[in-house]
mmCIF file of C-alpha atoms in Angstrom:
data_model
loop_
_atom_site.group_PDB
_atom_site.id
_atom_site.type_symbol
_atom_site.label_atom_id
_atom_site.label_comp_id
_atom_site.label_asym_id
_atom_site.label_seq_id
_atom_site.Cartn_x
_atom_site.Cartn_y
_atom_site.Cartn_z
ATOM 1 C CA UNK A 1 -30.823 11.906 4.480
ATOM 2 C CA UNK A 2 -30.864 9.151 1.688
ATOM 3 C CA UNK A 3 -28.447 10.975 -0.309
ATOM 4 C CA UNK A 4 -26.063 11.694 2.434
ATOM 5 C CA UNK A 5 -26.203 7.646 3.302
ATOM 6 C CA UNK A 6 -25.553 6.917 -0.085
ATOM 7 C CA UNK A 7 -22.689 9.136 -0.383
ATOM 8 C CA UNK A 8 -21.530 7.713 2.611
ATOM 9 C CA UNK A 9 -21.612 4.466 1.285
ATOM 10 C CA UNK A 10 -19.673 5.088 -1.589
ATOM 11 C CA UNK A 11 -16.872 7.565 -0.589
ATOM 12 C CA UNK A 12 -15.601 4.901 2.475
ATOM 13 C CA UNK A 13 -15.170 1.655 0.666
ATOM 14 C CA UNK A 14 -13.889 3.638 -2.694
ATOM 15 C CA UNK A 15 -11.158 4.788 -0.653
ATOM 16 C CA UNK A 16 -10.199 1.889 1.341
ATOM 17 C CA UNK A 17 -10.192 0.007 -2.007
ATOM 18 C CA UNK A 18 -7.928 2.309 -4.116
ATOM 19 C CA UNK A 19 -5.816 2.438 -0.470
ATOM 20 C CA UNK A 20 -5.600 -1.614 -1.085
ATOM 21 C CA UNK A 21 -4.640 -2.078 -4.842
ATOM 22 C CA UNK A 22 -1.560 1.034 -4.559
ATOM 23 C CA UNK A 23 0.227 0.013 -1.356
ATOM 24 C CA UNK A 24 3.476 1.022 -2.468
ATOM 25 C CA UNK A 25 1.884 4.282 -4.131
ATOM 26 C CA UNK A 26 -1.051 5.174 -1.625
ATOM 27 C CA UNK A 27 -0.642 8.248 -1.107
ATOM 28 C CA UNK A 28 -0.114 9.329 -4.626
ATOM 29 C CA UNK A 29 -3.356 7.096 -5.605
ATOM 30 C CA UNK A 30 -5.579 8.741 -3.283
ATOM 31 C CA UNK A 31 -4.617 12.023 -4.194
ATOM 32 C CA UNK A 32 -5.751 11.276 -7.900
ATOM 33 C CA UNK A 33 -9.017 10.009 -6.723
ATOM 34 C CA UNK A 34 -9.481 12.674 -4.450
ATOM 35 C CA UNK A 35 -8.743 15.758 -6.736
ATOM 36 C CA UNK A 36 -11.618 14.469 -8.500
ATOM 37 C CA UNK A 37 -13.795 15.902 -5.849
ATOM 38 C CA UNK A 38 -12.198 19.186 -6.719
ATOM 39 C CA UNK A 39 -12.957 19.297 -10.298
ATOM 40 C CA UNK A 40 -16.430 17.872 -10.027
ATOM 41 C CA UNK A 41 -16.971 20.953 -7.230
ATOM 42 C CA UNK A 42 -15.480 23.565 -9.384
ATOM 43 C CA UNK A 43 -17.872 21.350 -12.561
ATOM 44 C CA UNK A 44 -21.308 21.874 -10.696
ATOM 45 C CA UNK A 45 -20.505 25.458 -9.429
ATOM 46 C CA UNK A 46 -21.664 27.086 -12.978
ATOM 47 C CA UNK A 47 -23.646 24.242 -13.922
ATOM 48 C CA UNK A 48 -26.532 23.753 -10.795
ATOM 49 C CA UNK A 49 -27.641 27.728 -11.111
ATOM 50 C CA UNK A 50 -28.125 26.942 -15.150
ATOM 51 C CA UNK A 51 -30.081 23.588 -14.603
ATOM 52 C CA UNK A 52 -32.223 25.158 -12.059
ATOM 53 C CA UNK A 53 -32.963 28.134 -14.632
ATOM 54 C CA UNK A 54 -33.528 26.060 -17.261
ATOM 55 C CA UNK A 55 -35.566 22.773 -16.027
ATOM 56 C CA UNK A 56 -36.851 23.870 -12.191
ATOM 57 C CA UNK A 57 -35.326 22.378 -9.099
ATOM 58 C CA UNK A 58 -37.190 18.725 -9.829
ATOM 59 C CA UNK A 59 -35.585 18.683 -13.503
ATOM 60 C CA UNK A 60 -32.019 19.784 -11.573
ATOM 61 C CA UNK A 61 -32.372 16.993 -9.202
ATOM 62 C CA UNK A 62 -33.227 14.752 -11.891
ATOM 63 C CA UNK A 63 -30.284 15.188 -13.875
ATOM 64 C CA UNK A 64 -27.730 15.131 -10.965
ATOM 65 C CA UNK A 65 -29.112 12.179 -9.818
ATOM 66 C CA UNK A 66 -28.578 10.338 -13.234
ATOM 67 C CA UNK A 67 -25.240 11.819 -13.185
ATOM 68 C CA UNK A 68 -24.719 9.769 -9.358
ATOM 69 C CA UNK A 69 -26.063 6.631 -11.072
ATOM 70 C CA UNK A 70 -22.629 6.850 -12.799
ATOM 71 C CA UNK A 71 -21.039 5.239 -9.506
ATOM 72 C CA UNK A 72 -23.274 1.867 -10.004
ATOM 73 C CA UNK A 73 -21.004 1.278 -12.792
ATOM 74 C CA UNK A 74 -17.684 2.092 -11.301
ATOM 75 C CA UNK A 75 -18.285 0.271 -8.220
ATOM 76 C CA UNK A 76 -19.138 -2.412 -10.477
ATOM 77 C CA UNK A 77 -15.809 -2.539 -11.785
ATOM 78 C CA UNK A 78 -13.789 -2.422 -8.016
ATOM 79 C CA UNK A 79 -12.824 -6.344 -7.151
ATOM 80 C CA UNK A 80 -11.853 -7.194 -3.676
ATOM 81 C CA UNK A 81 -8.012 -8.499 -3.422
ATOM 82 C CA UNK A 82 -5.949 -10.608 -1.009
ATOM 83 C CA UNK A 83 -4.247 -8.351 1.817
ATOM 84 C CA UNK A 84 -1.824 -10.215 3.994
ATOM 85 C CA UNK A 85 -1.943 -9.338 7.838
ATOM 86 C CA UNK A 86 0.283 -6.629 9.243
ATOM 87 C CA UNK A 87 2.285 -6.399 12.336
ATOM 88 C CA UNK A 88 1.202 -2.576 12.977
ATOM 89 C CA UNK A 89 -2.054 -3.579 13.281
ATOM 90 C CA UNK A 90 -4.556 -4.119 16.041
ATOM 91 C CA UNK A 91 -4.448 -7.822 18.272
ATOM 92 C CA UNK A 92 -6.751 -9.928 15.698
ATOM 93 C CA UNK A 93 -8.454 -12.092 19.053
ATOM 94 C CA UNK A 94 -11.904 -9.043 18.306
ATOM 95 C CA UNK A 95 -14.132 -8.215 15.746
ATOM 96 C CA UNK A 96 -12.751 -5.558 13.316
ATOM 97 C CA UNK A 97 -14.463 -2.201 14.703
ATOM 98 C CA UNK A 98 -14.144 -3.476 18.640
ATOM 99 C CA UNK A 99 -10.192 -3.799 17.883
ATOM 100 C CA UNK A 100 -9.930 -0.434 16.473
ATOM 101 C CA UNK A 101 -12.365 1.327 19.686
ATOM 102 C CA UNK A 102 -9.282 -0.486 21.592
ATOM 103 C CA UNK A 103 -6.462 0.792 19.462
ATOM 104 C CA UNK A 104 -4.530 3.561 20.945
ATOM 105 C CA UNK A 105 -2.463 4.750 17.976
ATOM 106 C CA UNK A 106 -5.755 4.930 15.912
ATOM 107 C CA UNK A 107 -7.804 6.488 18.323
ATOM 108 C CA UNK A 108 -5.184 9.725 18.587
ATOM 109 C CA UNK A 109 -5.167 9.447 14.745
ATOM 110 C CA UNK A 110 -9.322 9.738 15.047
ATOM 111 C CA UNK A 111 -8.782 12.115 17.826
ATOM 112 C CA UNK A 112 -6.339 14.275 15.839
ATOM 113 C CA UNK A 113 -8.520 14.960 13.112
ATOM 114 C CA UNK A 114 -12.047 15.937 15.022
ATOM 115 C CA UNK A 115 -9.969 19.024 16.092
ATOM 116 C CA UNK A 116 -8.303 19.063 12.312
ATOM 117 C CA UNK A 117 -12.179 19.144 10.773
ATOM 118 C CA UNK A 118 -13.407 21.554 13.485
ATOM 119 C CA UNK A 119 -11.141 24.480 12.085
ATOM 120 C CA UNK A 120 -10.908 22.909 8.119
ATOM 121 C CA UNK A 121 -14.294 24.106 7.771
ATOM 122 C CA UNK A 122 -14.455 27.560 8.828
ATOM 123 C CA UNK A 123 -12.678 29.159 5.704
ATOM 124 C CA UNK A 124 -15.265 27.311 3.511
ATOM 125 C CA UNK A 125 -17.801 28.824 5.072
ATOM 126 C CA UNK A 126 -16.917 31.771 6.536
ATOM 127 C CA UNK A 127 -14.919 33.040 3.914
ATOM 128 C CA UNK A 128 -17.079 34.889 1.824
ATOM 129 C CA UNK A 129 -18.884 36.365 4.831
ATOM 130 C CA UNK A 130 -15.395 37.633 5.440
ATOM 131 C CA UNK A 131 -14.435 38.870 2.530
ATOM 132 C CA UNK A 132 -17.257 41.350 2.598
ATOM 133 C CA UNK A 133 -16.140 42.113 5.701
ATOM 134 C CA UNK A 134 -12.908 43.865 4.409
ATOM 135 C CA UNK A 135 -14.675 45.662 1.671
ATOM 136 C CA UNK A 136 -15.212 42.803 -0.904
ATOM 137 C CA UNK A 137 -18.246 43.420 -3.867
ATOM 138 C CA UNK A 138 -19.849 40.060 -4.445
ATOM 139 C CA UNK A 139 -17.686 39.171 -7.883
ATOM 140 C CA UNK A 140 -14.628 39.821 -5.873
ATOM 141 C CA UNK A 141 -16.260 37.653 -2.348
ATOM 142 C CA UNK A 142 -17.085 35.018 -5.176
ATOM 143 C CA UNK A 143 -13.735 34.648 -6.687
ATOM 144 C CA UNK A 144 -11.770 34.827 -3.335
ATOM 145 C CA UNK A 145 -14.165 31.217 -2.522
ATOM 146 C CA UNK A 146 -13.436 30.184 -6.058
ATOM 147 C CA UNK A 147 -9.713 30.621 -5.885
ATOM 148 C CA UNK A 148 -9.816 28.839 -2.750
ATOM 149 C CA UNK A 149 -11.328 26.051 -4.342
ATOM 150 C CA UNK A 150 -9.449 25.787 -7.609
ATOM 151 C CA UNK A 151 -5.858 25.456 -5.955
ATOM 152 C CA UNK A 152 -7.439 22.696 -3.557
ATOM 153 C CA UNK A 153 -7.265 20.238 -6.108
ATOM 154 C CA UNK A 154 -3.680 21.068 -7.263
ATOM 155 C CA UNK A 155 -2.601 20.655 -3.450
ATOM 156 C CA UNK A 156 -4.236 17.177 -3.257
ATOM 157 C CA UNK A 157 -2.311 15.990 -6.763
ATOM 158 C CA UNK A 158 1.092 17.502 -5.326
ATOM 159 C CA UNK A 159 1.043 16.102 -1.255
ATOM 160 C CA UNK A 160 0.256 12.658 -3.148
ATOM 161 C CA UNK A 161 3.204 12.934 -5.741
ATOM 162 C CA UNK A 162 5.574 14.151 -2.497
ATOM 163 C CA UNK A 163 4.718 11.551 -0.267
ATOM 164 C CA UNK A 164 5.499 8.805 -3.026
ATOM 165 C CA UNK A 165 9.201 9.988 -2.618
ATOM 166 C CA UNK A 166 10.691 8.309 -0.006
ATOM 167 C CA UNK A 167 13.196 11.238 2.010
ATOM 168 C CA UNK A 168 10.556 11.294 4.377
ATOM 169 C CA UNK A 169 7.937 8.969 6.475
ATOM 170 C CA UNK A 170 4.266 9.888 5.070
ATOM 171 C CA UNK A 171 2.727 10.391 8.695
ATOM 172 C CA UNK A 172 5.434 13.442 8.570
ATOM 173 C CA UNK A 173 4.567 14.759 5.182
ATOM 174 C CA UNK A 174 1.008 14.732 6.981
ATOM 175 C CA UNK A 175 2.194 16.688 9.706
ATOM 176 C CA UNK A 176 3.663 19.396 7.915
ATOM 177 C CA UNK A 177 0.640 19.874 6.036
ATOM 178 C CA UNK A 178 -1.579 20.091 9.030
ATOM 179 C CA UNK A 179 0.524 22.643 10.802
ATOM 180 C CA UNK A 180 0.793 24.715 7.029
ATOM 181 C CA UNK A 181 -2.731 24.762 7.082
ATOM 182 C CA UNK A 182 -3.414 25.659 10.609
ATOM 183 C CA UNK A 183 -1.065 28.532 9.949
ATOM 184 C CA UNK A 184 -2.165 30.070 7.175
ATOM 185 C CA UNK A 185 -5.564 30.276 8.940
ATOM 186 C CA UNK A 186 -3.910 32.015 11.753
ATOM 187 C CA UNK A 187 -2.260 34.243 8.907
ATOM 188 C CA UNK A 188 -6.055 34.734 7.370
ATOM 189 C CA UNK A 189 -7.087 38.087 9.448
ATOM 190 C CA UNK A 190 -3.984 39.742 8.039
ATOM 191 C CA UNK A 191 -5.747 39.988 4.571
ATOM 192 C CA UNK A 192 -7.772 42.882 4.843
ATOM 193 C CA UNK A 193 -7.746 43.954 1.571
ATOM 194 C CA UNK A 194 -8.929 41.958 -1.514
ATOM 195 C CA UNK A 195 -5.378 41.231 -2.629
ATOM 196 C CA UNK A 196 -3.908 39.849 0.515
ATOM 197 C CA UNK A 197 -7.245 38.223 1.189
ATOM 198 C CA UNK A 198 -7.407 36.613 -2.224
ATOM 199 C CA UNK A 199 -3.049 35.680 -1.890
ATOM 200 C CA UNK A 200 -4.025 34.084 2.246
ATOM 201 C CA UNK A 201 -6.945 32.072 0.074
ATOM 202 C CA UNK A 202 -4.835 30.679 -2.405
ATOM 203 C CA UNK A 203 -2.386 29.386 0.309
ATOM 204 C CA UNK A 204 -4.827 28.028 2.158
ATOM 205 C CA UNK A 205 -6.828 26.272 -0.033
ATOM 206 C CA UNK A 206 -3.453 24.612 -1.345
ATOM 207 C CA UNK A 207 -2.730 23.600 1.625
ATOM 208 C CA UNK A 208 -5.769 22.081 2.954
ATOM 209 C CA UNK A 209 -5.916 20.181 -0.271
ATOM 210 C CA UNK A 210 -2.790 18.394 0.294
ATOM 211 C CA UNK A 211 -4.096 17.229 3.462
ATOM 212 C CA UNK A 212 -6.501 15.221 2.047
ATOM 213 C CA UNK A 213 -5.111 12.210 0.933
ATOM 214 C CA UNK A 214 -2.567 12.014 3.547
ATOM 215 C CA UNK A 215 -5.306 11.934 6.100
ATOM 216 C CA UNK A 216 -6.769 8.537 4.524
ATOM 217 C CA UNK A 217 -3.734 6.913 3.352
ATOM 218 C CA UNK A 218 -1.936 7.728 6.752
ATOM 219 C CA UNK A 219 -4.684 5.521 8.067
ATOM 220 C CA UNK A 220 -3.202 2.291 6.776
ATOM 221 C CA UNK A 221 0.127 3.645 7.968
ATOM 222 C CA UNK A 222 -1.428 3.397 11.652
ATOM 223 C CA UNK A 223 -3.595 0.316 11.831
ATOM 224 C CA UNK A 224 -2.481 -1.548 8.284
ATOM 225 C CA UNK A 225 -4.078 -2.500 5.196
ATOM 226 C CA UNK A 226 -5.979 -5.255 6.405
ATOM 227 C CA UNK A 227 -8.445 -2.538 8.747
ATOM 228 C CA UNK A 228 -8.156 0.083 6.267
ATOM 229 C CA UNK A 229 -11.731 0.026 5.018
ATOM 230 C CA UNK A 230 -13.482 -0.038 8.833
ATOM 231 C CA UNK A 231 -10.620 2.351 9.969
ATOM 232 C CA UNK A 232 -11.887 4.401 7.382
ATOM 233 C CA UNK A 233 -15.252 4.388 7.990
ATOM 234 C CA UNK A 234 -15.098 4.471 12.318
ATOM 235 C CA UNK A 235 -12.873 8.076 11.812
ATOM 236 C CA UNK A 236 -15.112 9.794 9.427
ATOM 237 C CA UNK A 237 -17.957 9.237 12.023
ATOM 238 C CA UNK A 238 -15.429 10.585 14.906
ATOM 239 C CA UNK A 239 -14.445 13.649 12.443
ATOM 240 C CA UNK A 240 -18.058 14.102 11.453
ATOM 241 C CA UNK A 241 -18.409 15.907 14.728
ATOM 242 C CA UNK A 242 -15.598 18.193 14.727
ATOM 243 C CA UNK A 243 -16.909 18.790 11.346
ATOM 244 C CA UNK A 244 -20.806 19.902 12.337
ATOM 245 C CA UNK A 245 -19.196 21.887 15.256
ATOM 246 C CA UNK A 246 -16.307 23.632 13.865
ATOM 247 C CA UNK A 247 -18.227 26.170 11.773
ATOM 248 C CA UNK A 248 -21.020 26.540 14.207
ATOM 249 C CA UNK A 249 -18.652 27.921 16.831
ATOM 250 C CA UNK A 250 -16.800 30.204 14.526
ATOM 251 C CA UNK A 251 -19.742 31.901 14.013
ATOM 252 C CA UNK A 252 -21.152 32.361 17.532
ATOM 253 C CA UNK A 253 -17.349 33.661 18.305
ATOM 254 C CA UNK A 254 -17.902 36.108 15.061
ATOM 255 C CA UNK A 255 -21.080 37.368 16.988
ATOM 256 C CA UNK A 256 -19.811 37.528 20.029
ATOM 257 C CA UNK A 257 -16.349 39.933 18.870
ATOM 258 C CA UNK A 258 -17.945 41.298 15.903
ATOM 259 C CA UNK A 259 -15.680 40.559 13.727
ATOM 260 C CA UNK A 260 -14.289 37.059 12.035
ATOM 261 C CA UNK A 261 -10.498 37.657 13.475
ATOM 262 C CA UNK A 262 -10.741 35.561 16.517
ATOM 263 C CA UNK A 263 -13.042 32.790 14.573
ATOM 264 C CA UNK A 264 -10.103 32.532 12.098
ATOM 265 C CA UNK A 265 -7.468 32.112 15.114
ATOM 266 C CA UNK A 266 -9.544 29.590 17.330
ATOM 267 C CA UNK A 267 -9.439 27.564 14.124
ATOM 268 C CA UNK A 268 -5.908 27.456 12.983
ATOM 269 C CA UNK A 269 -5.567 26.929 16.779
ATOM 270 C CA UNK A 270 -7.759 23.689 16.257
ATOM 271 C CA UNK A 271 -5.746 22.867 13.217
ATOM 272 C CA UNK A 272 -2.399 23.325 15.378
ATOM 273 C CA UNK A 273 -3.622 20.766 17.904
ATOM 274 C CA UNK A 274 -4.358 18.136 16.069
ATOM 275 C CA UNK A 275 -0.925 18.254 14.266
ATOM 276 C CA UNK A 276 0.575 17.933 17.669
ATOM 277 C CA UNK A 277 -1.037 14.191 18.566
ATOM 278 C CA UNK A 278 0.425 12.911 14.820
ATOM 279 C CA UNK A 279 3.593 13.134 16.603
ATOM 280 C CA UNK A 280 2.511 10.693 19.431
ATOM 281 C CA UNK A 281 1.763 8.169 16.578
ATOM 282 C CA UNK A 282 4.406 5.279 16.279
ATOM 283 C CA UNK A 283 4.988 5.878 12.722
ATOM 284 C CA UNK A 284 6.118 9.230 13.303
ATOM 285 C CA UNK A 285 9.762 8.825 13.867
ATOM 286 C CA UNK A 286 10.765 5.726 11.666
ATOM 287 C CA UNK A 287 10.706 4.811 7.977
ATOM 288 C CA UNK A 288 7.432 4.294 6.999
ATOM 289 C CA UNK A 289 5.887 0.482 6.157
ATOM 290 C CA UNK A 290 2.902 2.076 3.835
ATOM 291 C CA UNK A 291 5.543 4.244 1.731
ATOM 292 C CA UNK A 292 7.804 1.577 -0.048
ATOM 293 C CA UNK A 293 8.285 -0.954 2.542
ATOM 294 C CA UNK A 294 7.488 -5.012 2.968
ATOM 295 C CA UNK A 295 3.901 -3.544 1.780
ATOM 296 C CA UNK A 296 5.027 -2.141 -1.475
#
């Protein structure tokens, strides 16, 4: 529980920050930080089994938490900076979080991506259970998860470097992500052999990976700069419970079909939802402030 506050505490205000210093480049910025989380993941796959072997589970949790101690020093270095007020943005007459419960466009925003994180999930952790389903040994079960993993970083870097060009409104680049994702989940009971399991994986985990940053610099597209960090905050708690349930369900549906088909389609179907309310946003159909406008 500490460690999950503290986490907490750290990931919400170091992206509402880096969302503040690149306004004219936000997406691409976030996508840098974010990738991070990819490397670090791929990092401590290998590495936790070989501290545990070598200095116990205390000596492991030692280390990685000397590792985390890291952040005391990079938060350190964050400053806060001036950001004028924006039109898009919530009536200013109530407290920060109060505006933002009142705040239609940011409440489908919220809304949009409970159902996104209640089929994001199910790959992650499903996956391997799956590909043992269609035959998989565990080297080839573990590579289709690591695969999966590996491309997610290379997503996040490219979705940020596309949405810095400005052809196209960001809240649409996040669109088109969201519905790639949500169907190349509904594409994932097709693979039922290790190749086209391992090629469905690789799209996927591309895909979901450029979602990413879009999600949390789309946020300042919706409610401004100037509400970024609460904005933040108030939808990871929404998305939190799309998140717990998401994978949950998959697996009672698994149980009750006997097989992971129909988990995989309920949530791409999820996925596909949640794309459809970013269109109600009113971002959505003009040039976008966040991208390159008055902002940048």
């Amino acid at each position: 529980l500490p460690a999950g506050l503290g986490w907490a505490l750290v990931f919400t205000p170091s992206l509402g920050t880096v969302g503040r210093y690149f306004p004219a480049r936000r997406a691409l910025a976030t996508g840098l930080v974010v990738s991070g989380a990819s490397v670090s993941g791929l990092a401590l796959g290998p590495l936790v089994p070989l501290l545990l072997d070598t200095y116990g589970w205390r000596g492991a949790l030692l280390l990685l938490a000397a590792v985390s101690f890291n952040l005391v020093a990079a938060g350190a270095l964050l400053r806060p900076l001036p950001i004028p007020s924006e039109s898009p943005g919530p009536p200013k007459d109530r407290p920060g979080l109060i505006r933002l419960l009142r705040h239609g466009p940011f409440l489908r925003y919220a809304s949009a991506f409970v159902l996104v994180d209640a089929g994001y999930y199910v790959p992650f952790v499903h996956g391997e259970a799956r590909a043992h389903e269609v035959g998989c040994d565990e080297h080839r079960a573990g590579l289709v998860m690591a695969a999966m993993a590996a491309v997610d970083g290379g997503g996040r870097l490219a979705a940020g470097w596309l949405a810095a060009r400005p052809a196209a409104p960001l809240l649409r680049h996040l669109f088109t992500w969201i519905a790639l994702t949500g169907l190349t989940l509904l594409l994932l009971p097709l693979g039922t052999t290790f190749g086209g399991l391992l090629a469905l994986a690789l799209a996927y985990g591309f895909c979901a990976g450029a979602l990413v940053p879009l999600q949390f610099a789309g946020v300042a597209e919706v409610v401004g700069a100037g509400q970024l960090v609460h904005a933040i905050g108030l939808m990871q708690m929404f998305e939190s419970f799309g998140s717990l349930l998401g994978a949950p369900f998959a697996g009672w549906l698994r149980d009750m079909t006997g097989n992971y088909t129909v988990s995989f389609l309920a949530a791409g179907a999820f996925l596909l939802a949640g794309s459809l309310l970013i269109l109600t946003l009113p971002g959505f159909f003009h040039t976008s402030r966040g991208a390159g406008g008055k902002e940048g």
